[in-house]
Short mmCIF file of C-alpha atoms and ligand atoms in Angstrom, two decimals:
data_model
loop_
_atom_site.label_atom_id
_atom_site.label_comp_id
_atom_site.label_asym_id
_atom_site.label_seq_id
_atom_site.Cartn_x
_atom_site.Cartn_y
_atom_site.Cartn_z
CA MET A 266 0.00 0.16 -0.03
CA GLU A 267 1.88 3.13 -1.25
CA SER A 268 -0.69 5.76 -0.68
CA GLU A 269 -1.22 8.04 2.30
CA VAL A 270 -4.52 7.43 4.07
CA LYS A 271 -6.29 10.42 5.77
CA ILE A 272 -6.82 9.49 9.42
CA ILE A 273 -8.71 12.60 10.11
CA ASP A 274 -9.38 16.17 8.78
CA GLN A 275 -5.68 17.38 7.90
CA ILE A 276 -4.00 14.48 9.39
CA TYR A 277 -2.60 11.70 7.45
CA TRP A 278 -1.04 8.46 7.85
CA VAL A 279 2.17 8.20 5.73
CA GLY A 280 3.77 5.07 7.05
CA MET A 281 5.38 2.08 5.04
CA ASN A 282 5.06 -1.49 5.00
CA ASP A 283 7.95 -3.65 5.22
CA ARG A 284 7.27 -7.11 3.43
CA GLU A 285 10.99 -7.75 2.79
CA SER A 286 12.64 -7.88 6.05
CA HIS A 287 12.91 -11.30 7.50
CA LEU A 288 13.88 -10.32 11.00
CA PHE A 289 13.07 -7.11 12.95
CA GLU A 290 16.08 -5.78 15.07
CA SER A 291 17.99 -8.75 13.07
CA MET A 292 16.55 -10.98 15.62
CA TRP A 293 12.75 -11.54 15.45
CA PRO A 294 11.02 -13.20 12.65
CA LEU A 295 8.55 -11.17 10.60
CA PRO A 296 6.28 -13.69 8.99
CA GLN A 297 3.51 -11.21 8.69
CA GLY A 298 6.02 -8.23 7.84
CA VAL A 299 5.99 -4.92 10.03
CA CYS A 300 4.89 -1.43 9.28
CA TYR A 301 6.57 1.77 10.18
CA ASN A 302 3.76 4.35 10.87
CA SER A 303 4.67 7.82 10.21
CA TYR A 304 2.14 10.86 10.25
CA LEU A 305 1.79 14.26 8.64
CA ILE A 306 -0.14 17.09 10.00
CA LEU A 307 -1.30 19.70 7.45
CA ASP A 308 -2.06 22.74 9.58
CA GLN A 309 -0.59 26.52 8.99
CA LYS A 310 2.49 24.90 10.21
CA ILE A 311 3.18 21.26 9.03
CA ALA A 312 4.35 18.70 11.19
CA LEU A 313 5.94 15.25 10.35
CA LEU A 314 5.67 12.70 13.17
CA ASP A 315 8.63 10.18 13.05
CA THR A 316 9.87 8.74 9.90
CA VAL A 317 10.52 5.10 8.52
CA LYS A 318 13.16 2.69 8.18
CA LYS A 319 15.87 3.60 5.64
CA ILE A 320 15.13 0.61 3.28
CA VAL A 321 11.53 1.90 2.76
CA SER A 322 12.63 5.60 2.17
CA PRO A 323 12.35 6.16 -1.67
CA GLY A 324 8.37 5.22 -1.34
CA TYR A 325 8.21 7.16 1.65
CA LEU A 326 9.58 10.42 -0.01
CA THR A 327 7.43 9.95 -2.95
CA LYS A 328 4.51 10.04 -0.63
CA LEU A 329 5.33 12.99 1.16
CA ARG A 330 5.83 14.73 -2.13
CA ASN A 331 2.63 14.02 -3.18
CA ILE A 332 0.85 15.08 -0.44
CA LEU A 333 2.55 18.15 0.46
CA PRO A 334 0.57 21.08 -0.86
CA LYS A 335 2.29 22.97 -3.87
CA GLY A 336 5.05 25.27 -2.51
CA LYS A 337 4.80 23.95 1.20
CA GLN A 338 7.67 22.64 3.15
CA ILE A 339 7.72 20.53 6.14
CA ASP A 340 8.33 22.97 9.43
CA TYR A 341 8.44 20.46 12.13
CA LEU A 342 9.56 16.75 12.50
CA ILE A 343 8.68 15.14 15.79
CA ILE A 344 10.65 12.47 16.99
CA HIS A 345 8.88 10.31 19.55
CA HIS A 346 11.64 7.51 19.43
CA LEU A 347 15.11 7.58 17.68
CA GLU A 348 15.34 3.76 17.05
CA PRO A 349 16.36 3.28 13.34
CA ASP A 350 13.17 1.82 12.13
CA HIS A 351 11.86 5.27 12.89
CA SER A 352 14.76 7.59 12.19
CA GLY A 353 16.61 5.94 9.44
CA SER A 354 14.95 8.24 6.93
CA ILE A 355 16.12 11.34 8.73
CA PRO A 356 19.38 12.22 6.96
CA ILE A 357 17.63 11.98 3.41
CA LEU A 358 14.67 14.04 4.68
CA LEU A 359 17.02 16.62 5.70
CA GLU A 360 18.51 16.59 2.35
CA LEU A 361 15.16 17.52 0.68
CA PHE A 362 13.81 19.75 3.42
CA PRO A 363 16.93 21.23 5.21
CA GLN A 364 14.69 23.83 6.95
CA ILE A 365 12.90 21.41 9.17
CA GLN A 366 12.99 21.90 12.97
CA ILE A 367 13.56 18.60 14.61
CA ILE A 368 11.71 18.47 17.99
CA GLY A 369 12.58 15.72 20.54
CA THR A 370 13.68 15.13 24.17
CA LYS A 371 17.17 16.17 25.37
CA LYS A 372 18.08 12.38 25.00
CA THR A 373 17.06 12.57 21.53
CA ALA A 374 19.19 15.39 20.79
CA GLU A 375 22.08 13.63 22.49
CA PHE A 376 21.31 10.44 20.47
CA LEU A 377 20.65 12.47 17.02
CA GLU A 378 24.23 13.68 17.12
CA HIS A 379 25.77 10.59 17.71
CA LEU A 380 23.62 8.43 15.23
CA TYR A 381 23.59 10.67 12.51
CA GLY A 382 25.90 13.66 13.45
CA ILE A 383 22.68 16.07 13.38
CA SER A 384 22.78 19.06 15.70
CA ASP A 385 21.49 21.99 13.97
CA ASN A 386 17.89 23.17 14.29
CA VAL A 387 17.18 20.63 17.11
CA LYS A 388 14.70 22.01 19.68
CA ILE A 389 14.36 20.09 22.93
CA VAL A 390 11.00 19.73 24.79
CA ALA A 391 10.27 18.43 27.98
CA ASN A 392 7.04 16.81 29.70
CA GLY A 393 3.96 19.08 29.42
CA ASP A 394 5.63 21.61 26.54
CA GLU A 395 3.37 22.36 23.74
CA LEU A 396 3.93 23.11 20.03
CA ASP A 397 1.30 25.17 18.38
CA LEU A 398 0.76 24.19 14.81
CA GLY A 399 -2.09 26.76 14.02
CA GLU A 400 -5.58 25.38 14.60
CA ARG A 401 -3.96 22.19 16.36
CA LYS A 402 -1.10 21.89 18.75
CA LEU A 403 0.62 19.06 20.15
CA ILE A 404 1.27 18.33 24.13
CA PHE A 405 4.20 16.18 24.80
CA PHE A 406 4.87 13.74 27.24
CA SER A 407 8.25 12.55 28.34
CA THR A 408 7.69 8.32 28.68
CA PRO A 409 11.48 7.40 29.14
CA MET A 410 12.38 3.67 28.41
CA VAL A 411 9.57 2.71 26.26
CA HIS A 412 11.74 0.98 25.17
CA TRP A 413 14.49 3.27 24.66
CA PRO A 414 15.84 6.19 26.94
CA GLU A 415 14.79 9.04 24.78
CA THR A 416 11.00 7.88 23.91
CA MET A 417 8.21 10.59 24.29
CA MET A 418 4.43 10.65 23.16
CA SER A 419 2.35 13.68 22.05
CA TYR A 420 -1.25 14.20 22.32
CA GLU A 421 -3.44 16.47 19.87
CA PRO A 422 -6.21 17.75 21.81
CA ASN A 423 -8.54 18.71 18.87
CA ASN A 424 -9.05 15.54 17.64
CA LYS A 425 -7.86 13.77 20.87
CA ILE A 426 -5.11 11.62 19.03
CA LEU A 427 -2.46 10.17 21.12
CA PHE A 428 0.90 9.74 19.00
CA SER A 429 2.22 7.06 21.19
CA GLY A 430 5.58 5.91 19.57
CA ASP A 431 6.29 2.33 20.12
CA ALA A 432 3.86 1.91 22.93
CA PHE A 433 0.58 0.33 21.96
CA GLY A 434 2.50 -0.94 18.50
CA GLY A 435 2.51 -4.49 17.19
CA PHE A 436 4.07 -6.46 14.19
CA GLY A 437 2.08 -6.95 10.92
CA THR A 438 1.88 -4.81 7.98
CA MET A 439 -1.24 -2.80 7.00
CA ASP A 440 -2.99 -5.11 4.44
CA GLY A 441 -5.47 -2.32 2.82
CA GLY A 442 -7.03 -1.05 6.22
CA ILE A 443 -4.97 0.86 8.92
CA PHE A 444 -7.65 1.24 11.54
CA ASP A 445 -8.79 -1.39 14.15
CA ASP A 446 -12.35 -1.07 12.52
CA THR A 447 -11.23 -1.85 9.01
CA VAL A 448 -8.84 -4.63 9.64
CA ASP A 449 -9.45 -8.19 11.27
CA ILE A 450 -8.08 -6.86 14.58
CA ASN A 451 -7.98 -10.40 16.15
CA TYR A 452 -5.30 -11.32 13.69
CA TYR A 453 -3.22 -8.08 14.52
CA GLU A 454 -3.61 -8.87 18.41
CA ASP A 455 -1.38 -12.02 18.52
CA GLU A 456 1.24 -9.84 16.38
CA THR A 457 0.79 -6.97 19.20
CA LEU A 458 1.47 -9.30 22.04
CA ARG A 459 4.61 -10.72 20.21
CA TYR A 460 5.75 -7.30 19.71
CA PHE A 461 5.03 -6.29 23.20
CA SER A 462 6.62 -9.25 25.06
CA ASN A 463 9.65 -9.33 22.71
CA ILE A 464 10.41 -5.52 22.39
CA VAL A 465 8.70 -3.75 25.17
CA GLY A 466 7.91 -6.16 27.98
CA LYS A 467 11.11 -6.02 29.80
CA PHE A 468 10.27 -2.28 30.33
CA SER A 469 6.84 -3.14 31.76
CA SER A 470 7.14 -1.02 34.78
CA MET A 471 7.98 1.95 32.33
CA VAL A 472 5.15 1.24 30.47
CA LEU A 473 2.80 1.34 33.32
CA LYS A 474 4.39 5.01 34.33
CA ALA A 475 3.71 6.24 30.96
CA ILE A 476 0.16 4.84 31.17
CA ASP A 477 -0.20 6.63 34.34
CA LYS A 478 0.87 10.16 32.80
CA LEU A 479 -1.97 9.56 29.81
CA LYS A 480 -4.67 9.16 32.78
CA GLY A 481 -6.98 12.12 32.54
CA TYR A 482 -6.76 12.69 28.88
CA ASP A 483 -9.61 11.78 26.83
CA ILE A 484 -8.00 9.49 24.11
CA LYS A 485 -10.12 8.88 20.79
CA ILE A 486 -7.45 7.54 18.80
CA VAL A 487 -4.26 5.81 19.61
CA ALA A 488 -1.51 6.14 16.51
CA SER A 489 1.52 4.33 17.44
CA THR A 490 4.71 3.61 15.16
CA HIS A 491 3.89 0.08 14.54
CA GLY A 492 0.33 -1.62 13.78
CA PRO A 493 -3.11 -0.56 13.24
CA ILE A 494 -4.56 2.89 14.36
CA TRP A 495 -7.01 2.52 17.42
CA ARG A 496 -9.90 4.57 16.70
CA LYS A 497 -12.89 2.36 17.39
CA ASN A 498 -11.60 1.12 20.48
CA PRO A 499 -8.76 2.90 21.55
CA GLN A 500 -8.83 1.88 25.09
CA ARG A 501 -8.60 -1.91 24.03
CA VAL A 502 -4.98 -1.56 23.26
CA ILE A 503 -4.06 0.61 26.22
CA ASP A 504 -5.81 -2.00 28.40
CA LEU A 505 -3.97 -4.68 26.74
CA TYR A 506 -0.55 -3.15 27.10
CA GLU A 507 -1.58 -2.17 30.80
CA LYS A 508 -2.67 -5.95 31.55
CA TRP A 509 0.62 -7.41 30.02
CA SER A 510 2.67 -5.19 31.72
CA ARG A 511 1.28 -5.87 34.99
CA HIS A 512 2.07 -9.78 34.03
CA GLU A 513 -1.35 -10.60 34.47
CA SER A 514 -2.34 -13.97 32.34
CA GLU A 515 -4.91 -16.12 31.12
CA LYS A 516 -5.67 -19.70 32.13
CA GLY A 517 -3.56 -21.87 30.10
CA VAL A 518 -0.11 -23.75 29.76
CA VAL A 519 2.77 -23.23 27.71
CA VAL A 520 5.15 -26.67 27.50
CA ALA A 521 8.30 -25.76 26.00
CA TYR A 522 10.43 -28.86 25.59
CA GLY A 523 13.85 -30.04 23.75
CA SER A 524 14.53 -33.54 22.98
CA MET A 525 17.37 -34.97 20.75
CA TYR A 526 16.32 -38.58 20.89
CA GLY A 527 12.86 -38.56 22.03
CA ASN A 528 13.07 -39.38 25.84
CA THR A 529 12.49 -35.89 27.16
CA GLU A 530 9.70 -35.75 24.72
CA LYS A 531 7.95 -38.83 26.33
CA MET A 532 7.81 -36.89 29.41
CA MET A 533 6.36 -34.05 27.89
CA GLU A 534 3.37 -36.56 26.30
CA ALA A 535 2.93 -37.62 29.93
CA THR A 536 2.77 -34.13 31.21
CA VAL A 537 0.24 -32.85 28.81
CA ARG A 538 -1.67 -35.67 29.15
CA GLY A 539 -1.99 -34.95 32.95
CA ILE A 540 -2.86 -31.17 32.12
CA ALA A 541 -5.68 -32.51 29.70
CA GLU A 542 -7.03 -34.91 32.13
CA THR A 543 -8.20 -31.85 34.49
CA GLY A 544 -10.28 -30.47 31.66
CA LEU A 545 -7.83 -27.64 30.89
CA GLN A 546 -7.80 -27.52 27.13
CA THR A 547 -5.39 -24.19 26.69
CA ILE A 548 -2.05 -26.15 26.17
CA ARG A 549 0.54 -24.64 23.86
CA ILE A 550 3.49 -27.22 23.09
CA HIS A 551 6.73 -25.83 21.58
CA ASN A 552 9.66 -27.86 20.66
CA VAL A 553 12.42 -25.16 21.43
CA SER A 554 14.44 -26.83 18.58
CA LYS A 555 11.77 -25.89 15.84
CA ALA A 556 9.93 -23.08 17.16
CA HIS A 557 11.55 -19.52 17.45
CA ASN A 558 11.82 -18.14 20.84
CA SER A 559 9.99 -15.05 19.63
CA PHE A 560 6.78 -17.03 19.44
CA ILE A 561 7.42 -19.15 22.67
CA LEU A 562 7.91 -15.85 24.54
CA ARG A 563 4.65 -14.54 23.18
CA ASP A 564 2.82 -17.37 24.51
CA ILE A 565 4.48 -17.50 27.87
CA TRP A 566 3.50 -13.91 28.20
CA ARG A 567 -0.07 -14.87 27.69
CA TYR A 568 -0.64 -17.75 29.80
CA LYS A 569 -0.47 -18.44 33.55
CA GLY A 570 1.27 -21.92 33.57
CA LEU A 571 4.73 -22.79 32.17
CA ILE A 572 6.64 -25.86 31.98
CA LEU A 573 10.27 -26.43 30.77
CA GLY A 574 11.58 -29.74 29.79
CA SER A 575 15.19 -30.20 28.69
CA PRO A 576 17.92 -32.97 28.33
CA THR A 577 21.33 -32.58 29.67
CA TYR A 578 23.75 -31.36 27.27
CA ASP A 579 27.62 -30.75 28.28
CA GLY A 580 26.72 -30.88 31.73
CA LYS A 581 24.09 -28.25 31.43
CA LEU A 582 20.77 -27.57 29.82
CA PHE A 583 20.16 -28.38 26.06
CA PRO A 584 21.42 -25.25 24.18
CA PRO A 585 18.02 -24.20 22.75
CA MET A 586 16.51 -24.50 25.97
CA GLU A 587 19.44 -22.58 27.43
CA SER A 588 18.74 -19.79 24.90
CA LEU A 589 14.85 -19.75 25.89
CA VAL A 590 15.58 -19.76 29.63
CA CYS A 591 18.17 -16.68 28.99
CA LEU A 592 15.48 -14.89 27.08
CA LEU A 593 13.02 -15.31 30.07
CA ARG A 594 15.82 -14.04 32.53
CA ASP A 595 16.44 -11.01 30.37
CA LYS A 596 12.64 -10.16 29.74
CA MET A 597 12.10 -10.39 33.38
CA ILE A 598 8.95 -12.83 33.21
CA LYS A 599 6.89 -12.65 36.58
CA LYS A 600 3.83 -14.27 38.00
CA ARG A 601 3.84 -17.71 36.50
CA CYS A 602 3.24 -21.31 37.78
CA VAL A 603 6.38 -23.27 36.52
CA GLY A 604 6.90 -27.12 36.29
CA ILE A 605 10.20 -28.46 35.15
CA PHE A 606 11.32 -31.93 33.89
CA GLY A 607 14.41 -33.25 32.40
CA ASN A 608 16.58 -36.10 31.64
CA TYR A 609 20.22 -36.88 31.70
CA GLY A 610 22.73 -39.60 30.90
CA TRP A 611 25.68 -39.70 33.19
CA SER A 612 26.16 -36.73 35.77
CA GLY A 613 23.21 -34.59 34.99
CA GLY A 614 22.93 -30.92 35.18
CA GLY A 615 19.80 -29.82 32.98
CA VAL A 616 17.06 -30.06 35.76
CA LYS A 617 19.32 -28.42 38.18
CA SER A 618 19.67 -25.48 35.74
CA LEU A 619 15.90 -25.07 35.31
CA ASN A 620 15.47 -25.26 38.92
CA ASP A 621 18.34 -22.36 39.50
CA PHE A 622 16.36 -20.35 37.02
CA VAL A 623 12.86 -20.70 38.62
CA GLY A 624 14.52 -19.93 42.00
CA GLN A 625 16.57 -17.00 40.65
CA ALA A 626 13.43 -15.48 38.75
CA LYS A 627 11.08 -15.95 41.76
CA LEU A 628 8.76 -18.10 39.91
CA GLN A 629 6.45 -20.19 41.71
CA LEU A 630 7.75 -23.88 41.28
CA VAL A 631 4.91 -26.65 41.03
CA GLU A 632 6.00 -30.10 42.33
CA PRO A 633 7.06 -32.50 41.28
CA ALA A 634 10.40 -31.74 39.58
CA VAL A 635 10.90 -34.63 37.50
CA GLU A 636 14.23 -35.89 36.39
CA ALA A 637 14.70 -39.30 34.33
CA ARG A 638 18.00 -41.10 33.46
CA PHE A 639 17.99 -41.83 29.70
CA ALA A 640 14.56 -43.42 29.06
CA PRO A 641 11.97 -42.52 31.57
CA GLU A 642 10.63 -45.27 33.52
CA THR A 643 6.83 -45.56 34.60
CA GLU A 644 7.67 -43.80 37.76
CA GLN A 645 8.69 -40.79 36.16
CA LEU A 646 6.08 -40.80 33.65
CA GLU A 647 3.53 -41.10 36.49
CA GLN A 648 5.22 -37.75 38.11
CA CYS A 649 5.14 -36.13 34.94
CA PHE A 650 1.22 -36.75 34.75
CA ARG A 651 1.23 -35.54 38.07
CA LEU A 652 3.02 -32.41 37.31
CA GLY A 653 0.38 -31.75 34.61
CA THR A 654 -2.38 -32.04 36.87
CA ASN A 655 -0.79 -30.01 39.69
CA ILE A 656 -0.09 -27.10 37.46
CA ALA A 657 -3.66 -27.17 35.90
CA SER A 658 -4.97 -27.06 39.58
CA SER A 659 -2.51 -24.20 40.72
CA ILE A 660 -3.86 -22.38 37.78
CA LYS A 661 -7.65 -22.90 38.28
CA GLN A 662 -7.25 -21.89 42.11
CA HIS A 663 -5.23 -18.79 41.06
CA ASN A 664 -2.20 -19.94 43.17
CA CYS A 665 0.23 -17.87 40.98
C1 FMN B 221 25.55 -34.55 22.47
C2 FMN B 221 25.18 -35.04 23.85
C3 FMN B 221 25.58 -34.45 25.00
C4 FMN B 221 25.24 -35.20 26.42
N1 FMN B 221 25.79 -34.30 27.20
C5 FMN B 221 25.32 -34.89 28.62
C6 FMN B 221 25.90 -34.48 29.74
O1 FMN B 221 26.72 -33.53 29.78
N2 FMN B 221 25.55 -35.10 31.06
C7 FMN B 221 24.71 -35.88 31.10
O2 FMN B 221 24.25 -36.38 32.27
N3 FMN B 221 23.97 -36.48 29.96
C8 FMN B 221 24.32 -35.80 28.76
N4 FMN B 221 23.89 -36.27 27.65
C9 FMN B 221 23.08 -37.47 27.70
C10 FMN B 221 21.47 -37.24 27.62
O3 FMN B 221 21.14 -36.03 28.52
C11 FMN B 221 20.53 -37.94 27.72
O4 FMN B 221 20.92 -39.09 26.46
C12 FMN B 221 19.10 -38.04 27.66
O5 FMN B 221 18.24 -38.82 27.79
C13 FMN B 221 18.65 -37.25 26.14
O6 FMN B 221 17.20 -36.88 26.18
P1 FMN B 221 16.44 -37.01 24.61
O7 FMN B 221 16.32 -38.40 24.35
O8 FMN B 221 15.24 -36.47 25.14
O9 FMN B 221 17.13 -36.15 23.67
C14 FMN B 221 24.06 -35.99 26.22
C15 FMN B 221 23.69 -36.54 25.41
C16 FMN B 221 24.24 -36.13 23.94
C17 FMN B 221 23.45 -36.52 22.68
FE1 FE2 B 222 11.71 0.81 19.10
FE1 FE2 B 223 9.81 0.70 16.57
#
């Protein structure tokens, strides 16, 4: 979709779809692509809100040229976030429109100089500052560490639009529609959670601080830098981000396991039999050797129960499980009931590492922790079954 779309009188979406990149931040898979949202306000003064990643800048600049009234220039570039998925087009934009005044936080100015060598015509704004555009104005909120130090949001009071930067964003290209009421929004909510858990979730406490700052403002439209624009139900995405940031979760169990030769997998099968026997149907199994951590983390962020199963490898966890555990530690997952099982051949180490992780992360361990030597015997398979029933009842009784 190459054309600009009107959001409301004189305010346009000029974002770009990226259907080409395989990975976001060279790390997170993009099966449904990603969109870099940028907005243009055509008032007496013309303001551009964020830009797009460099690889899509040719189409972006064409869009801007098409939409700008003849003889008009862009007066302001508001930077909500300087990560290059939104700032990559700034150098080329400045070549075309050298008179633009850049507006951002103190940190933005500092980063802009280091990242692009840009320091001229930069105006620093602080929390509560306003920018007059003519009929409209923008009020700035400083919302640091969502998910970089320089981040801010802006609010346009006439139309009650919140330009929120990465907060309230999600993966996925805009496939024709750009609003929550013109797309299949359920399809986007999964990718919004994956974006949140992979990119923003670590900074949950700062997201909650940012949401707190917005309280008292009537928000009719949420326009973030990724994903759909929420105008039918803007509170929905704010509530989702708030719930996820509080680590509130749904009834269900994620079982992430690794297995080289099928023995740990047998333990997994016995465990999920135990869960299913209780009537709990929401079970999400991920083989860590096949699924990308990005999707496993999304499901872990959604559901209350987590079971990790791993063989021992070189005295430690099976490496793909080690990588998942490392990610969970980094992203500071909280408030989960966790079960563990594992397998070893000679001196063990896998189950111990899982146990250490659960303790260090202060997650609630559900008994029994099951360990088998090579092939699990009936006794360990029965323990796994019991682990499954125990975790399901902990979840049902809201014990974690
Ligand atoms: C490459 C490799 C490395 C292993 N390293 C260890 C180890 O360091 N310590 C240990 O107790 N067992 C080790 N084992 C044994 C496995 O943990 C054991 O065979 C286990 O049953 C494998 O489970 P799986 O069938 O689910 O893959 C290793 C096995 C393999 C294949
Ligand atoms: Fe970002
Ligand atoms: Fe971003």
